[in-house]
mmCIF file of C-alpha atoms in Angstrom:
data_model
loop_
_atom_site.group_PDB
_atom_site.id
_atom_site.type_symbol
_atom_site.label_atom_id
_atom_site.label_comp_id
_atom_site.label_asym_id
_atom_site.label_seq_id
_atom_site.Cartn_x
_atom_site.Cartn_y
_atom_site.Cartn_z
ATOM 1 C CA MET I 1 95.779 93.133 120.026
ATOM 2 C CA PHE I 2 98.806 95.346 120.739
ATOM 3 C CA ASP I 3 97.372 98.813 120.025
ATOM 4 C CA ILE I 4 97.297 99.928 123.664
ATOM 5 C CA GLN I 5 100.902 98.841 124.250
ATOM 6 C CA LEU I 6 102.079 100.461 121.014
ATOM 7 C CA ARG I 7 100.441 103.830 121.702
ATOM 8 C CA SER I 8 103.351 105.061 123.820
ATOM 9 C CA VAL I 9 105.836 103.683 121.281
ATOM 10 C CA LYS I 10 104.180 105.678 118.495
ATOM 11 C CA ASP I 11 104.267 108.828 120.588
ATOM 12 C CA ARG I 12 107.974 108.359 121.267
ATOM 13 C CA MET I 13 108.637 107.841 117.560
ATOM 14 C CA PHE I 14 106.519 110.685 116.200
ATOM 15 C CA GLY I 15 106.602 113.078 119.146
ATOM 16 C CA PRO I 16 110.011 114.556 118.250
ATOM 17 C CA CYS I 17 108.765 115.221 114.687
ATOM 18 C CA CYS I 18 106.028 117.531 115.966
ATOM 19 C CA GLN I 19 108.431 120.396 116.678
ATOM 20 C CA TYR I 20 109.300 120.557 112.987
ATOM 21 C CA VAL I 21 105.680 120.864 111.842
ATOM 22 C CA PRO I 22 104.884 124.536 111.022
ATOM 23 C CA ALA I 23 102.339 126.190 113.300
ATOM 24 C CA SER I 24 100.133 126.870 110.278
ATOM 25 C CA ILE I 25 99.656 123.104 109.794
ATOM 26 C CA THR I 26 97.075 121.783 112.238
ATOM 27 C CA PRO I 27 96.414 118.163 113.259
ATOM 28 C CA LEU I 28 93.258 118.289 111.110
ATOM 29 C CA HIS I 29 95.395 119.205 108.091
ATOM 30 C CA VAL I 30 97.516 116.117 108.747
ATOM 31 C CA THR I 31 94.374 113.993 109.131
ATOM 32 C CA GLY I 32 93.049 115.285 105.796
ATOM 33 C CA SER I 33 96.394 114.624 104.123
ATOM 34 C CA ALA I 34 96.384 111.066 105.467
ATOM 35 C CA TYR I 35 92.934 110.532 103.974
ATOM 36 C CA VAL I 36 93.966 111.857 100.540
ATOM 37 C CA VAL I 37 97.140 109.762 100.560
ATOM 38 C CA GLY I 38 95.104 106.688 101.558
ATOM 39 C CA LEU I 39 92.777 107.245 98.596
ATOM 40 C CA LEU I 40 95.815 107.512 96.324
ATOM 41 C CA SER I 41 96.971 104.140 97.629
ATOM 42 C CA CYS I 42 93.578 102.685 96.690
ATOM 43 C CA TRP I 43 93.751 104.337 93.260
ATOM 44 C CA TYR I 44 97.139 102.868 92.445
ATOM 45 C CA ALA I 45 96.119 99.456 93.812
ATOM 46 C CA ASN I 46 93.196 99.646 91.398
ATOM 47 C CA ARG I 47 95.769 100.335 88.642
ATOM 48 C CA SER I 48 97.950 97.377 89.742
ATOM 49 C CA SER I 49 100.870 99.653 90.634
ATOM 50 C CA VAL I 50 102.363 97.775 93.573
ATOM 51 C CA SER I 51 105.176 100.192 94.378
ATOM 52 C CA LEU I 52 103.051 103.367 94.333
ATOM 53 C CA SER I 53 100.092 101.843 96.187
ATOM 54 C CA LEU I 54 102.421 100.503 98.872
ATOM 55 C CA ALA I 55 104.342 103.787 99.158
ATOM 56 C CA PHE I 56 101.168 105.849 99.579
ATOM 57 C CA TRP I 57 99.801 103.338 102.076
ATOM 58 C CA LEU I 58 102.927 103.560 104.255
ATOM 59 C CA LEU I 59 102.755 107.353 104.052
ATOM 60 C CA ASN I 60 99.094 107.154 105.102
ATOM 61 C CA ARG I 61 100.072 105.122 108.162
ATOM 62 C CA ALA I 62 102.825 107.580 109.083
ATOM 63 C CA LEU I 63 100.494 110.572 108.795
ATOM 64 C CA ASP I 64 97.840 108.710 110.775
ATOM 65 C CA CYS I 65 100.316 108.379 113.643
ATOM 66 C CA LEU I 66 101.536 111.960 113.282
ATOM 67 C CA ASP I 67 98.140 113.675 113.539
ATOM 68 C CA GLY I 68 97.423 112.243 116.986
ATOM 69 C CA ALA I 69 100.960 112.894 118.223
ATOM 70 C CA LEU I 70 100.740 116.479 116.957
ATOM 71 C CA ALA I 71 97.374 117.042 118.643
ATOM 72 C CA ARG I 72 98.708 115.776 121.961
ATOM 73 C CA HIS I 73 101.941 117.773 121.565
ATOM 74 C CA ARG I 74 99.962 120.980 121.056
ATOM 75 C CA LYS I 75 97.287 119.997 123.582
ATOM 76 C CA SER I 76 94.676 120.507 120.882
ATOM 77 C CA ALA I 77 93.112 117.038 120.727
ATOM 78 C CA SER I 78 89.414 117.254 119.867
ATOM 79 C CA ASP I 79 86.395 115.038 119.339
ATOM 80 C CA LEU I 80 86.173 116.325 115.768
ATOM 81 C CA GLY I 81 89.744 115.250 115.089
ATOM 82 C CA GLY I 82 89.068 111.798 116.491
ATOM 83 C CA PHE I 83 85.914 111.471 114.398
ATOM 84 C CA LEU I 84 87.589 112.521 111.138
ATOM 85 C CA ASP I 85 90.575 110.286 111.849
ATOM 86 C CA LEU I 86 88.341 107.235 112.301
ATOM 87 C CA LEU I 87 86.191 108.168 109.312
ATOM 88 C CA GLY I 88 89.237 108.346 107.056
ATOM 89 C CA ASP I 89 90.624 105.072 108.392
ATOM 90 C CA PHE I 90 87.359 103.184 107.940
ATOM 91 C CA MET I 91 86.893 104.463 104.400
ATOM 92 C CA VAL I 92 90.425 103.590 103.323
ATOM 93 C CA TYR I 93 90.293 100.212 105.078
ATOM 94 C CA SER I 94 87.048 99.388 103.249
ATOM 95 C CA LEU I 95 88.273 100.518 99.850
ATOM 96 C CA LEU I 96 91.697 98.867 99.877
ATOM 97 C CA PRO I 97 90.649 95.196 99.485
ATOM 98 C CA ILE I 98 88.132 96.180 96.788
ATOM 99 C CA SER I 99 90.730 98.235 94.917
ATOM 100 C CA ILE I 100 93.295 95.442 95.048
ATOM 101 C CA ALA I 101 90.735 92.903 93.804
ATOM 102 C CA ILE I 102 89.809 95.173 90.884
ATOM 103 C CA GLY I 103 93.470 95.659 90.037
ATOM 104 C CA GLN I 104 94.006 91.900 90.010
ATOM 105 C CA ASP I 105 90.934 91.260 87.826
ATOM 106 C CA ALA I 106 89.632 89.045 90.626
ATOM 107 C CA THR I 107 87.736 85.817 90.071
ATOM 108 C CA PRO I 108 84.249 85.254 91.540
ATOM 109 C CA ARG I 109 85.779 83.166 94.349
ATOM 110 C CA CYS I 110 88.115 86.015 95.192
ATOM 111 C CA TRP I 111 85.208 88.452 95.312
ATOM 112 C CA GLU I 112 83.477 86.085 97.759
ATOM 113 C CA ALA I 113 86.469 86.415 100.104
ATOM 114 C CA VAL I 114 86.494 90.211 99.775
ATOM 115 C CA ALA I 115 82.725 90.340 100.401
ATOM 116 C CA VAL I 116 83.042 88.277 103.595
ATOM 117 C CA LEU I 117 85.865 90.548 104.767
ATOM 118 C CA GLU I 118 83.793 93.682 104.149
ATOM 119 C CA ALA I 119 80.839 92.133 106.000
ATOM 120 C CA ALA I 120 83.106 91.302 108.944
ATOM 121 C CA PHE I 121 84.304 94.928 109.024
ATOM 122 C CA HIS I 122 80.689 96.079 109.068
ATOM 123 C CA VAL I 123 79.648 93.856 111.984
ATOM 124 C CA ASN I 124 82.787 94.658 113.993
ATOM 125 C CA ASN I 125 82.244 98.400 113.591
ATOM 126 C CA PHE I 126 78.611 98.021 114.657
ATOM 127 C CA ILE I 127 79.720 96.386 117.913
ATOM 128 C CA LEU I 128 82.286 99.111 118.633
ATOM 129 C CA PHE I 129 79.881 101.970 118.056
ATOM 130 C CA TYR I 130 76.961 100.343 119.846
ATOM 131 C CA VAL I 131 79.078 99.879 122.952
ATOM 132 C CA ALA I 132 80.270 103.496 122.709
ATOM 133 C CA ALA I 133 76.663 104.717 122.465
ATOM 134 C CA VAL I 134 75.477 102.632 125.427
ATOM 135 C CA ALA I 135 78.483 103.690 127.512
ATOM 136 C CA GLU I 136 77.734 107.362 126.871
ATOM 137 C CA LYS I 137 74.035 106.858 127.661
ATOM 138 C CA ARG I 138 74.736 105.123 130.968
ATOM 139 C CA GLU I 139 77.408 107.602 131.996
ATOM 140 C CA GLY I 140 74.951 110.429 131.334
ATOM 141 C CA LYS I 141 72.463 108.757 133.684
ATOM 142 C CA GLY I 142 75.115 107.964 136.253
ATOM 143 C CA GLY I 143 74.555 104.273 135.701
ATOM 144 C CA PRO I 144 76.548 101.833 137.811
ATOM 145 C CA LYS I 145 77.929 99.975 134.819
ATOM 146 C CA ALA I 146 79.241 103.000 132.920
ATOM 147 C CA LYS I 147 82.844 102.347 133.949
ATOM 148 C CA GLU I 148 82.657 98.658 133.075
ATOM 149 C CA LEU I 149 81.212 99.409 129.651
ATOM 150 C CA THR I 150 83.946 101.904 128.915
ATOM 151 C CA SER I 151 86.472 99.266 129.915
ATOM 152 C CA VAL I 152 84.855 96.734 127.597
ATOM 153 C CA MET I 153 84.917 99.249 124.754
ATOM 154 C CA MET I 154 88.677 99.539 125.104
ATOM 155 C CA ARG I 155 89.339 95.817 125.557
ATOM 156 C CA PRO I 156 91.736 94.453 122.950
ATOM 157 C CA ALA I 157 90.705 91.874 120.360
ATOM 158 C CA LEU I 158 92.702 89.519 118.173
ATOM 159 C CA ILE I 159 92.948 92.040 115.350
ATOM 160 C CA GLU I 160 93.074 95.823 115.790
ATOM 161 C CA GLY I 161 94.831 98.717 114.080
ATOM 162 C CA MET I 162 98.357 97.353 114.124
ATOM 163 C CA GLU I 163 97.417 93.888 112.890
ATOM 164 C CA SER I 164 95.142 95.380 110.220
ATOM 165 C CA GLY I 165 97.993 97.600 109.049
ATOM 166 C CA VAL I 166 100.331 94.628 108.705
ATOM 167 C CA ILE I 167 97.831 92.569 106.697
ATOM 168 C CA PHE I 168 96.933 95.505 104.427
ATOM 169 C CA THR I 169 100.646 96.043 103.810
ATOM 170 C CA LEU I 170 100.994 92.393 102.798
ATOM 171 C CA MET I 171 97.915 92.705 100.560
ATOM 172 C CA LEU I 172 99.471 95.640 98.728
ATOM 173 C CA ALA I 173 102.935 94.085 98.532
ATOM 174 C CA PHE I 174 101.626 90.722 97.264
ATOM 175 C CA PRO I 175 98.291 91.572 95.582
ATOM 176 C CA SER I 176 98.082 88.302 93.631
ATOM 177 C CA TYR I 177 97.263 86.604 96.956
ATOM 178 C CA ILE I 178 94.346 88.936 97.703
ATOM 179 C CA GLU I 179 91.915 86.013 98.077
ATOM 180 C CA ALA I 180 94.072 84.331 100.728
ATOM 181 C CA TRP I 181 94.750 87.610 102.554
ATOM 182 C CA SER I 182 91.021 88.410 102.577
ATOM 183 C CA TRP I 183 90.056 85.040 104.033
ATOM 184 C CA LEU I 184 92.811 85.324 106.640
ATOM 185 C CA MET I 185 91.790 88.807 107.710
ATOM 186 C CA ALA I 186 88.075 87.950 107.678
ATOM 187 C CA GLY I 187 88.739 84.980 109.952
ATOM 188 C CA LEU I 188 90.743 87.092 112.405
ATOM 189 C CA VAL I 189 88.111 89.844 112.452
ATOM 190 C CA ILE I 190 85.349 87.281 113.073
ATOM 191 C CA ILE I 191 87.291 85.908 116.049
ATOM 192 C CA GLY I 192 87.540 89.476 117.347
ATOM 193 C CA ILE I 193 83.791 89.905 116.863
ATOM 194 C CA VAL I 194 83.163 86.828 119.014
ATOM 195 C CA GLN I 195 85.551 88.132 121.692
ATOM 196 C CA ARG I 196 83.917 91.557 121.851
ATOM 197 C CA THR I 197 80.407 90.093 121.734
ATOM 198 C CA LEU I 198 81.142 87.970 124.784
ATOM 199 C CA TRP I 199 82.521 90.980 126.669
ATOM 200 C CA VAL I 200 79.615 93.221 125.666
ATOM 201 C CA THR I 201 77.004 90.595 126.545
ATOM 202 C CA ALA I 202 78.489 90.186 130.015
ATOM 203 C CA ALA I 203 78.571 93.972 130.564
ATOM 204 C CA LEU I 204 74.987 94.568 129.430
ATOM 205 C CA ARG I 205 73.414 91.920 131.674
#
């Protein structure tokens, strides 16, 4: 919900750090490091190590902010970097609730909550990528609604990156409440799905 507003804040926070990053380290190296660190967070959540899983998760979030800031600082932003960044985020986001549930020896009811959350992620990502594909197709044809579709694609929803990061942090800090966190996040994502579906439906008419 606040990702667009926070983008400039992140750049102001991480921009000054870019000058200390050696030239031999590229934004893609930082993206890869963020992915590895995110997997380590999942691994330690699976092992019920709250402190280590939380520490690696926070480091993952910091590196995730740094790679984009570094790419913009060096004017080397690329489609490949954006793709790998999203791929790493989606994989870590999907694995974290599962890893926490395994670490907590979750009950069947807890697994139901995690399953609904994962399904909500799946549907939400489908909407985002379908809109992106249609926007590109219409822009390529010079369609009159290309600009509107791009606008819809960027429209905020109730839960985005920042809100997801906060809830995942709470999941890792208080893993015994994984069932409650999963239901909460699933509900928020579903509301976002409804919001985006309404916007997309209006744009595609």
